Short mmCIF file of C-alpha atoms in Angstrom, two decimals:
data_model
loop_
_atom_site.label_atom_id
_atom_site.label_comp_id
_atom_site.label_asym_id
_atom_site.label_seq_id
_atom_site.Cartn_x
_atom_site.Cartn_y
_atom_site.Cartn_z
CA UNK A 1 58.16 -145.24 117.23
CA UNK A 2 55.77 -142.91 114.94
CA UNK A 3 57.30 -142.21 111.58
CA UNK A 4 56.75 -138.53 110.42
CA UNK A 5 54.38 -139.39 108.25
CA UNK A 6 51.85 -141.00 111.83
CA UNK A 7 52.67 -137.10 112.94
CA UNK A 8 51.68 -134.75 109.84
CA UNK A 9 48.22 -137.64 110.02
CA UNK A 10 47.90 -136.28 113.26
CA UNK A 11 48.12 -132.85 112.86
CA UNK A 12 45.67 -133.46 109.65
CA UNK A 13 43.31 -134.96 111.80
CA UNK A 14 43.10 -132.49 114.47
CA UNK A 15 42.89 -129.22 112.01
CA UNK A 16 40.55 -131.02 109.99
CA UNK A 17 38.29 -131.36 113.84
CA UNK A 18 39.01 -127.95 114.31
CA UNK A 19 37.76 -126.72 111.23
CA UNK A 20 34.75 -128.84 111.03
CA UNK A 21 33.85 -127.76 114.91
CA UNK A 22 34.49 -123.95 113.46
CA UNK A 23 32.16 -124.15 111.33
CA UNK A 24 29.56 -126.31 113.03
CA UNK A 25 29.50 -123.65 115.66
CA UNK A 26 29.23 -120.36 113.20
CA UNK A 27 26.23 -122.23 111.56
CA UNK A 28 24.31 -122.89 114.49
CA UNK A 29 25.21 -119.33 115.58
CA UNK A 30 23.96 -118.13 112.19
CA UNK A 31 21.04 -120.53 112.16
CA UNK A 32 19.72 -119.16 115.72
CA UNK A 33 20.26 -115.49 114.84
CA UNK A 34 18.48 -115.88 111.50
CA UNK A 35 15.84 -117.57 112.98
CA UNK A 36 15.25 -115.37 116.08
CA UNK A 37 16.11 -118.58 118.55
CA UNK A 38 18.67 -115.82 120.02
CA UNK A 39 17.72 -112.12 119.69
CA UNK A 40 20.08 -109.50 119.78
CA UNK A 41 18.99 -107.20 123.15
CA UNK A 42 16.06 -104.96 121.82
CA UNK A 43 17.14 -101.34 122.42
CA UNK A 44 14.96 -99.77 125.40
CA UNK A 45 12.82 -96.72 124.17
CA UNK A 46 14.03 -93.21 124.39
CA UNK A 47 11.73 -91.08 126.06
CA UNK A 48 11.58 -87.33 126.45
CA UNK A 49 9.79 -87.75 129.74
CA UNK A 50 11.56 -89.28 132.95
CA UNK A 51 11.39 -93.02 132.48
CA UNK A 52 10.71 -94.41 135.85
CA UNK A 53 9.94 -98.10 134.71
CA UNK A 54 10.18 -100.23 137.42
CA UNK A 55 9.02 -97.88 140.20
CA UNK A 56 7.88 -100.17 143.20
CA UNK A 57 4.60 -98.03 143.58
CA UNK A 58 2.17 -99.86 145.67
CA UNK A 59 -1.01 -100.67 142.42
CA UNK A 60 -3.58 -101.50 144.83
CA UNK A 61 -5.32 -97.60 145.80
CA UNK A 62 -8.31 -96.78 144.71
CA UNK A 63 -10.01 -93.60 144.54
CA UNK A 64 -13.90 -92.51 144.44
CA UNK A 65 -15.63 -91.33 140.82
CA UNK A 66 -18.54 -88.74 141.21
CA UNK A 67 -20.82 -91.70 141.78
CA UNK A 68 -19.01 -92.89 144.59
CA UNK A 69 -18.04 -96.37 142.66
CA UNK A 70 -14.51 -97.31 143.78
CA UNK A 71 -11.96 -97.17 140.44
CA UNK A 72 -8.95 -98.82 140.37
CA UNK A 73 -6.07 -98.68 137.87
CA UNK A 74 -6.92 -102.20 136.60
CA UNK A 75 -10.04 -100.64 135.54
CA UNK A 76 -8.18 -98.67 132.95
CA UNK A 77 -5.79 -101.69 131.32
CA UNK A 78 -5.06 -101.61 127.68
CA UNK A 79 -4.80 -97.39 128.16
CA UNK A 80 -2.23 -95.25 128.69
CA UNK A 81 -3.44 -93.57 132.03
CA UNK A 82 -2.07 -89.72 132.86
CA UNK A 83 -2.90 -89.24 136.05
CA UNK A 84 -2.35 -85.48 137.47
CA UNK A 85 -2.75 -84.23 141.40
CA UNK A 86 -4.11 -80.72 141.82
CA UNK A 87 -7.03 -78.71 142.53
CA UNK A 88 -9.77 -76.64 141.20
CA UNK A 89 -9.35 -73.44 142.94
CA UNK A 90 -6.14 -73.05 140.83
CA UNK A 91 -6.17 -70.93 138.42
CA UNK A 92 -3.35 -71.68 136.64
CA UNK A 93 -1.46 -74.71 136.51
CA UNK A 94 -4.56 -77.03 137.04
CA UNK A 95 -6.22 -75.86 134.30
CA UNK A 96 -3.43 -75.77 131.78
CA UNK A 97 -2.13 -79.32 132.66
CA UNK A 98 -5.49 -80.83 131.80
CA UNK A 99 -5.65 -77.96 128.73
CA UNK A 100 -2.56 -80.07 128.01
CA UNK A 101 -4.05 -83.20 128.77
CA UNK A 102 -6.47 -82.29 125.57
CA UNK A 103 -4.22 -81.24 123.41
CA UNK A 104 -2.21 -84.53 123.77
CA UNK A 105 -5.25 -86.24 123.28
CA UNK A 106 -6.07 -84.28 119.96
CA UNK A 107 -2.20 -85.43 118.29
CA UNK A 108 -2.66 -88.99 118.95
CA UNK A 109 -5.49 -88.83 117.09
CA UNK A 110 -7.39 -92.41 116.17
CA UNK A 111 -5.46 -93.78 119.10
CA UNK A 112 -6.45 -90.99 121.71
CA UNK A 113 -9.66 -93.42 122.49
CA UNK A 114 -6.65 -95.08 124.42
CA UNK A 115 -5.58 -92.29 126.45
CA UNK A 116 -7.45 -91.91 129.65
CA UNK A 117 -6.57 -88.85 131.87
CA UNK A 118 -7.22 -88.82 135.39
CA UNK A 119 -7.35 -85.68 137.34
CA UNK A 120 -7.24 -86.14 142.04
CA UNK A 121 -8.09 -83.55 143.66
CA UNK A 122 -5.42 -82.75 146.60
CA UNK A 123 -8.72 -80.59 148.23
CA UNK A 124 -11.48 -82.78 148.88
CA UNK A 125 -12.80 -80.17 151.51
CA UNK A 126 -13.62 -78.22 148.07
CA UNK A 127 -13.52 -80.38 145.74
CA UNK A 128 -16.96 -82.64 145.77
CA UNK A 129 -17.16 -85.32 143.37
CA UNK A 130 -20.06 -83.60 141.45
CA UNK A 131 -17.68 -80.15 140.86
CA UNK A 132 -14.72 -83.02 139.90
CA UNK A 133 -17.09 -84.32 137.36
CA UNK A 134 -17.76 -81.40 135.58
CA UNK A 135 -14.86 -79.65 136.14
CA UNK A 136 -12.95 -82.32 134.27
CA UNK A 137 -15.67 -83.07 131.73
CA UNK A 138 -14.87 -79.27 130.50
CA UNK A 139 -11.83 -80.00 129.27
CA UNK A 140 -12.74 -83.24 127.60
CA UNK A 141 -16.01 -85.76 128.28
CA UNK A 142 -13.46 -89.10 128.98
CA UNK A 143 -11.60 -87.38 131.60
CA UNK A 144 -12.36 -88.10 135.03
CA UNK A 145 -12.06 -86.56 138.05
CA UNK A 146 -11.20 -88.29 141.13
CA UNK A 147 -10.66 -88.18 145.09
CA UNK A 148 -10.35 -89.83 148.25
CA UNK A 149 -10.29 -89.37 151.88
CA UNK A 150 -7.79 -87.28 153.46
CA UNK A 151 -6.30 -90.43 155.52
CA UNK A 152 -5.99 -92.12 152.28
CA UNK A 153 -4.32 -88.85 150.26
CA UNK A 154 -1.76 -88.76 152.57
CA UNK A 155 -1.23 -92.47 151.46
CA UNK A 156 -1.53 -91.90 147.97
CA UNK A 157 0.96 -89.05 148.58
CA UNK A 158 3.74 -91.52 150.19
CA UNK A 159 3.35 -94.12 147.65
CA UNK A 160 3.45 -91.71 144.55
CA UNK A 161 6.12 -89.62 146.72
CA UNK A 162 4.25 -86.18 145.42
CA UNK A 163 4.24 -82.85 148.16
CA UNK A 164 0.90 -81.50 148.51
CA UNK A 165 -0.23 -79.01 151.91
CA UNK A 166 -2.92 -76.77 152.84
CA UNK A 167 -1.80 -73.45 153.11
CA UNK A 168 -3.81 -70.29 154.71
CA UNK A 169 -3.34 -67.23 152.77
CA UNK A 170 -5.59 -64.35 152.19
CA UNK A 171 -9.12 -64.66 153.09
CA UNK A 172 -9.35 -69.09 152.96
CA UNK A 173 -6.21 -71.79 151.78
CA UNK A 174 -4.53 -72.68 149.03
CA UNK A 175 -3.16 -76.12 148.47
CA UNK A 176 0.80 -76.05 147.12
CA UNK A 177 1.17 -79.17 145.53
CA UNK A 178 3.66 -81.71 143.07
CA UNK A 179 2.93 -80.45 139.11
CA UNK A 180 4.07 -83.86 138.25
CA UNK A 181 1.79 -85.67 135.60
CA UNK A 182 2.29 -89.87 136.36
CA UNK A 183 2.08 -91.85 132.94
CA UNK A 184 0.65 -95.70 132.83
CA UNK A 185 1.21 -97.86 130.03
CA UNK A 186 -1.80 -100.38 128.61
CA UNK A 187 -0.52 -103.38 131.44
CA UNK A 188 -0.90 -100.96 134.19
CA UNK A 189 2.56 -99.98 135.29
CA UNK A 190 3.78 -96.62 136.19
CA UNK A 191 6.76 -95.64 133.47
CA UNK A 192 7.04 -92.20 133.12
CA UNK A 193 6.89 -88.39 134.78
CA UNK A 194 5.97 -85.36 132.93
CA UNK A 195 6.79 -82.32 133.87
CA UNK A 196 4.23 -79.78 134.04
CA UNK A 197 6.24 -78.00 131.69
CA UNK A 198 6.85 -80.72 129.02
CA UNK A 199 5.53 -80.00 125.54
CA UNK A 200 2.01 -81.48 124.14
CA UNK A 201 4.35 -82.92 121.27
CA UNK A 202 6.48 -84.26 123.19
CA UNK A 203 4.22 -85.85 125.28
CA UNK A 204 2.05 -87.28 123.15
CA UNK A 205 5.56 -88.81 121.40
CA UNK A 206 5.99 -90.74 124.92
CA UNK A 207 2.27 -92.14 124.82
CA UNK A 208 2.26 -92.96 121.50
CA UNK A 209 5.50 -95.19 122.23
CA UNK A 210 3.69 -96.43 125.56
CA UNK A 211 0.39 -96.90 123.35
CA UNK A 212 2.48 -99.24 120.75
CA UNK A 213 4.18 -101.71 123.56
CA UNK A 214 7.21 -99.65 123.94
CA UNK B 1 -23.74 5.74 134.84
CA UNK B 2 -25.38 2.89 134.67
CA UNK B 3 -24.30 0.09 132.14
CA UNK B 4 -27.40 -0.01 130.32
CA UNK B 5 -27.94 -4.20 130.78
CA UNK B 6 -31.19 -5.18 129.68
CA UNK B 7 -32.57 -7.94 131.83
CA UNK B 8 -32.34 -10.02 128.39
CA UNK B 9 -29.07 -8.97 128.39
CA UNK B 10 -28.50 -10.14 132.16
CA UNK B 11 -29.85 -13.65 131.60
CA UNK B 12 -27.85 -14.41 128.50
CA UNK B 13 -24.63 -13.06 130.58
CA UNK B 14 -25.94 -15.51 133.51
CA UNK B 15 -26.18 -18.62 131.47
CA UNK B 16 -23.57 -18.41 129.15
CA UNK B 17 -21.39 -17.86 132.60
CA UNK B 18 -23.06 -20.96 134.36
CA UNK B 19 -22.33 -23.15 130.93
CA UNK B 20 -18.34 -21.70 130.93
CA UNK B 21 -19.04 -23.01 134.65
CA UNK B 22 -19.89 -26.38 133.89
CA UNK B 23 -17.59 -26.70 130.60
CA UNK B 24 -14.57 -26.09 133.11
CA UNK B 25 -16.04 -28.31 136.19
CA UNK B 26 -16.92 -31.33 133.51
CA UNK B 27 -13.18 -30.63 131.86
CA UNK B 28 -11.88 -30.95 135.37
CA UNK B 29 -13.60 -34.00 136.16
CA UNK B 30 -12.77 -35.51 133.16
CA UNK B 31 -9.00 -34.67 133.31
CA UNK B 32 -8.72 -36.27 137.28
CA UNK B 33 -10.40 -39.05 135.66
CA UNK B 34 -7.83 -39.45 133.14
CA UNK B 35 -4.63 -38.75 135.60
CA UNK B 36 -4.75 -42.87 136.70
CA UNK B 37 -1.77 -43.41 134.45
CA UNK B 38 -2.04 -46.90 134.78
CA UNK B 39 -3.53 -48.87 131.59
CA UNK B 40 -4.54 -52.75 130.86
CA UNK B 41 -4.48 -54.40 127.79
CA UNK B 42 -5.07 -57.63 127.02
CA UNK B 43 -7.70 -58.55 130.13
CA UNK B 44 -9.16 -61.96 130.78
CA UNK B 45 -10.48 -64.50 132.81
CA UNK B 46 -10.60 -68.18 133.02
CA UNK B 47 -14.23 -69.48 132.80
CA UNK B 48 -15.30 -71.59 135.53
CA UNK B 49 -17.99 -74.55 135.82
CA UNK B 50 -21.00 -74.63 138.13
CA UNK B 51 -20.28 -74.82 141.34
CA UNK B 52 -16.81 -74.05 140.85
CA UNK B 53 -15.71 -71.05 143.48
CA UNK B 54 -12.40 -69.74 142.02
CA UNK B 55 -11.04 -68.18 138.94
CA UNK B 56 -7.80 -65.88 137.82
CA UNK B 57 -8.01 -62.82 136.10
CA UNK B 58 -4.84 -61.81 134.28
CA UNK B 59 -4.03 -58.66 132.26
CA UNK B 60 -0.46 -56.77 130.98
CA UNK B 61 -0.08 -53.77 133.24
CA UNK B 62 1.73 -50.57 132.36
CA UNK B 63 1.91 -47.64 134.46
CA UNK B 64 3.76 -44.27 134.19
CA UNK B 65 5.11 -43.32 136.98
CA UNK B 66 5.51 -45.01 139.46
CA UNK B 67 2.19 -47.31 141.00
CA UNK B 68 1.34 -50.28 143.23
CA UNK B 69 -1.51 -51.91 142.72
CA UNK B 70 -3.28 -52.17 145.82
CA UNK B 71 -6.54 -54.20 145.48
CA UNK B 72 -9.10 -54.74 143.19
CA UNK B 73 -13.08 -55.27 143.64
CA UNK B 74 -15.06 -57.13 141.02
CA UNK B 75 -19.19 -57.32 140.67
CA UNK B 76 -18.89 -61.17 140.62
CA UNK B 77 -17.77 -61.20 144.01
CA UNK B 78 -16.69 -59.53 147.44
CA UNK B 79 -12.98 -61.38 147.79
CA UNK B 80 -11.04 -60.12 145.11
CA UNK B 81 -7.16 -60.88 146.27
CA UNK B 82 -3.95 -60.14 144.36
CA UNK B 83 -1.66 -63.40 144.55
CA UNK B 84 1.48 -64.26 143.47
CA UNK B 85 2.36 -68.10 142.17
CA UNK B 86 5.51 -69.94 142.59
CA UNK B 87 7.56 -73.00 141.63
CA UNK B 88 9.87 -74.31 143.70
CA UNK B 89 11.33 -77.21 141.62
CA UNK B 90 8.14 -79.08 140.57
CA UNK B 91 5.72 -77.83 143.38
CA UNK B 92 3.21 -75.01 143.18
CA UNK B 93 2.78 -72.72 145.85
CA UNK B 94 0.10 -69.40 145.57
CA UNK B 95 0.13 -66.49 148.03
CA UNK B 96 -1.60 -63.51 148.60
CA UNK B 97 0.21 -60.37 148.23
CA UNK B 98 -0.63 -57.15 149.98
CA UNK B 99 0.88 -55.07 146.83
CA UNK B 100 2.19 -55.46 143.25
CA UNK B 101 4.86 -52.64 142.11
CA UNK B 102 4.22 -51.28 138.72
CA UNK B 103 7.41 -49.09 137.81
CA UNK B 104 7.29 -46.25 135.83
CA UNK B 105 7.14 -47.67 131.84
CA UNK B 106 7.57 -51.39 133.01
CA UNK B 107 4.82 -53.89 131.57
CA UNK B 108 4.10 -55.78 134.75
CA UNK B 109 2.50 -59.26 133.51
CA UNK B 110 -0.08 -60.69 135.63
CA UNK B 111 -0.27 -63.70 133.38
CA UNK B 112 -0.43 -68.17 133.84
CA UNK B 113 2.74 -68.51 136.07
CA UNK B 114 3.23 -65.11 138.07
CA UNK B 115 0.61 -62.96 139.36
CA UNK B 116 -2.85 -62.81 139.07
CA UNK B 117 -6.20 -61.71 140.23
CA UNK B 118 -7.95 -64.06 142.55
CA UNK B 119 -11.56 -64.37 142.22
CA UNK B 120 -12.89 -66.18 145.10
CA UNK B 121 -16.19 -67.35 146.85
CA UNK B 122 -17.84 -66.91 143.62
CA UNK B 123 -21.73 -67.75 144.26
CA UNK B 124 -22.20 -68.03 139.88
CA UNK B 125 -20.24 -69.76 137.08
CA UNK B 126 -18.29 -67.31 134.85
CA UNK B 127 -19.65 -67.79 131.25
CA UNK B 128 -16.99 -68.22 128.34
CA UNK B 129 -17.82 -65.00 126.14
CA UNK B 130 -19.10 -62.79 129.47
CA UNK B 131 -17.25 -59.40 129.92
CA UNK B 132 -16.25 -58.68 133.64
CA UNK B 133 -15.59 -55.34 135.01
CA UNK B 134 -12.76 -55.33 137.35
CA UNK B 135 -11.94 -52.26 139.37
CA UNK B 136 -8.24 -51.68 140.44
CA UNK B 137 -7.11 -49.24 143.17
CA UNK B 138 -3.82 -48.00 142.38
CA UNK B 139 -1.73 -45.74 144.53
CA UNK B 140 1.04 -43.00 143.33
CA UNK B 141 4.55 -42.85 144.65
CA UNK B 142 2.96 -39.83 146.50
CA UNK B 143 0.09 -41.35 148.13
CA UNK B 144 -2.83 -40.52 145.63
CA UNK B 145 -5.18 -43.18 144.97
CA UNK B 146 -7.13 -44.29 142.51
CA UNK B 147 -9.53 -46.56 140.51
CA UNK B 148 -8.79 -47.77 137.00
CA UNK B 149 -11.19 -49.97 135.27
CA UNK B 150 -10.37 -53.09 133.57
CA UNK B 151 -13.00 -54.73 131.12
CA UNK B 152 -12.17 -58.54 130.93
CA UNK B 153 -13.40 -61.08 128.49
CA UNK B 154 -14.15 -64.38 129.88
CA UNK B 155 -12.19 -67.22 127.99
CA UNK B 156 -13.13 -70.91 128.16
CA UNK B 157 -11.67 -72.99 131.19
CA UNK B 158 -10.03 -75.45 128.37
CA UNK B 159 -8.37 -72.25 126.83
CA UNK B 160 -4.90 -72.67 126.68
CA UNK B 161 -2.72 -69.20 127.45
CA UNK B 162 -2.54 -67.30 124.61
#
C-alpha cells in the first residue's frame, strides 16, 4: 500500500516533468523564431493595381520586333514588363497610356533602366513594324513596339482575356479595344492590371514594389 | 436753273460716293464675317511620326446661340471626321458622328476622352511646334451656315493632356 508520502513523490515528479517539458518546448519555440528556423507568414504586398498573381496565362507567345526577330517574355527577365494593347490611329488613349508609360518611367528614377514597356498593336493591317518602331521610340527610345499575325492576336487575345474588334465607321475602321495595361515582375510572371486610368504615382508605387521582389 | 457743278466738282462727288460705297460693302462683309458666333480657344493637335496616318485635334467650343458643328476640312488632309470616344467599362470604342450640338453659352469640350477631330489618311507627319488651320462649318438653329477658323498648335505625340 503507498503511504502518502509515495503519492505527494508522485505528484512532485510529474509537475516537476511538466514543467521541465514547458519550458523545453517555449525554448525551442523561442530558439526557432529568433533564429528564423520558423518565420512568421510574410504579409503579401498591397497594391493599388489589381493583383492578379497567379493568373494561369499561357508564357509561351511571342510577338515580332520591327526587325522581324521573334521576342519572348523571357527575353525581358529581371524587368518589370508593362505591356499595353492598342493602336496608332488612336488619338487618345494610345498615346496617353504610353505618355503614362514615360512618366512612370521618369519616378522610378535609377531603377527605370528596369522597366521595359511594351506596346502590340491590335491593327497590324496599319500598323507595320517600322511605324511600331518609331511610333513607340517617340515616347521613349527603350520602348518597343510589337505585333503579330492576326491568327495569333486572336490567341494572344484569349490567353490575356482582353476585347479588341475592327469596327467600320466613317470613311475606314477603328479598332475598340481592352485599355488594360498587363504588369510582369523581374521572374516573368503576370501580377498585376492597371487601369488605363490609374495614376503615374501610383503606378510606379506597384513597380517599384514588383522591382524590389515584392 | 442749273446747279452750277463743275466737272471737278462732279468727280469729287463721284468718288467720295464710290468710297462711302465700298466703306459700307467692306463693313458689311466684315460684319457677316463676324456673325459665326461660334469661338475656339485652346486648339491643338497631337503630333504624329512618319508614316503615321492619324491624329486628333481637340479645342473648347463655345457658341451663342444655338450651333452644330457639322464638319470640318483641314489643309493636311481631305478626311477630316468628327468622332466621338467611349468607354464601356475598360474598352475603347471611337465613332464617327454626323453632328456635335453646341448650345447656346455651353463650352462643348472636344478634349482626350470625348470628342475630337479626326485627322485621317494623312500623306505627312505633323511637326510638334507646326500651326494647323482647321476650318469648321457650323450651322444655326435656322439653317445658316458657316465657316469658323480654328488655328491649332501642334503638341508633341508624348505630350500629356494639359
Amino acid at each position: 500500500m503507498k503511504s502518502d508520502t509515495g503519492n505527494i513523490s508522485q505528484i512532485e515528479r510529474f509537475a516537476k516533468r511538466w514543467r521541465t517539458a514547458c519550458f523545453s518546448s517555449f525554448a525551442f519555440a523561442a530558439f526557432c523564431l529568433v533564429t528564423g528556423v520558423v518565420r512568421a507568414e510574410p504579409a503579401k504586398p498591397v497594391f493599388h493595381s489589381k493583383d492578379v498573381t497567379g493568373y494561369p496565362l499561357d508564357y509561351g507567345f511571342t510577338l515580332k520586333d520591327a526587325d522581324g526577330h521573334d521576342r519572348k517574355l523571357s527575353d525581358f527577365k529581371g524587368k518589370v514588363v508593362q505591356i499595353f494593347f492598342g493602336f496608332t490611329q488612336c488619338p487618345m488613349i494610345c498615346p496617353m497610356a504610353l505618355s503614362r508609360a514615360a512618366g512612370i518611367k521618369k519616378l522610378l528614377g535609377e531603377d527605370g533602366d528596369k522597366f521595359q514597356v511594351i506596346f502590340v498593336t491590335v491593327d497590324p493591317e496599319r500598323d507595320t513594324p517600322e511605324l511600331l518602331r518609331s511610333y513607340t521610340a517617340a515616347f521613349d527610345p527603350t520602348f518597343l513596339g510589337l505585333s503579330t499575325d492576326s491568327e495569333q492576336l486572336k490567341a494572344l487575345s484569349a490567353n490575356f482575356k482582353f476585347t479588341y474588334s475592327k469596327i467600320e465607321t466613317g470613311s475606314s475602321y477603328t479598332m475598340d479595344h481592352s485599355t488594360i495595361s498587363y504588369v510582369f515582375d523581374p521572374a516573368g510572371k503576370l501580377r498585376l492590371l492597371q487601369r488605363h486610368d490609374a495614376k503615374s504615382a501610383d503606378c510606379a508605387d506597384d513597380i517599384r514594389l514588383l522591382i524590389e521582389g515584392k | 436753273m442749273t446747279s452750277g457743278c463743275s466737272l471737278k466738282e462732279n468727280n469729287n462727288i463721284t468718288n467720295h460716293t464710290m468710297k462711302l460705297r465700298n466703306s459700307i460693302l467692306t463693313a458689311l462683309l466684315f460684319t457677316s464675317a463676324a456673325r459665326a458666333e461660334v469661338i475656339a480657344t485652346d486648339a491643338w493637335v497631337r503630333a504624329t511620326v512618319p508614316t503615321q496616318k492619324a491624329t486628333g485635334a481637340f479645342m473648347s467650343l463655345k457658341a451663342t446661340g444655338d450651333y452644330k458643328l457639322i464638319s470640318a476640312t483641314c489643309p493636311l488632309t481631305k478626311t477630316v471626321e468628327i468622332h466621338e470616344m467611349l468607354m464601356e467599362g475598360d474598352v475603347m470604342k471611337m465613332r464617327q458622328i454626323p453632328k456635335l450640338d453646341l448650345p447656346d453659352n455651353k463650352i462643348v469640350s472636344l478634349s482626350p476622352g470625348g470628342y475630337h477631330v479626326m485627322l485621317l489618311d494623312l500623306k505627312e507627319q505633323v511637326q510638334a511646334g507646326q500651326t494647323v488651320q482647321i476650318v469648321l462649318l457650323v450651322e444655326k438653329s435656322d439653317g445658316k451656315r458657316e465657316n469658323v477658323t480654328v488655328s491649332a498648335i501642334v503638341r508633341p505625340l508624348k505630350d500629356k493632356e494639359p
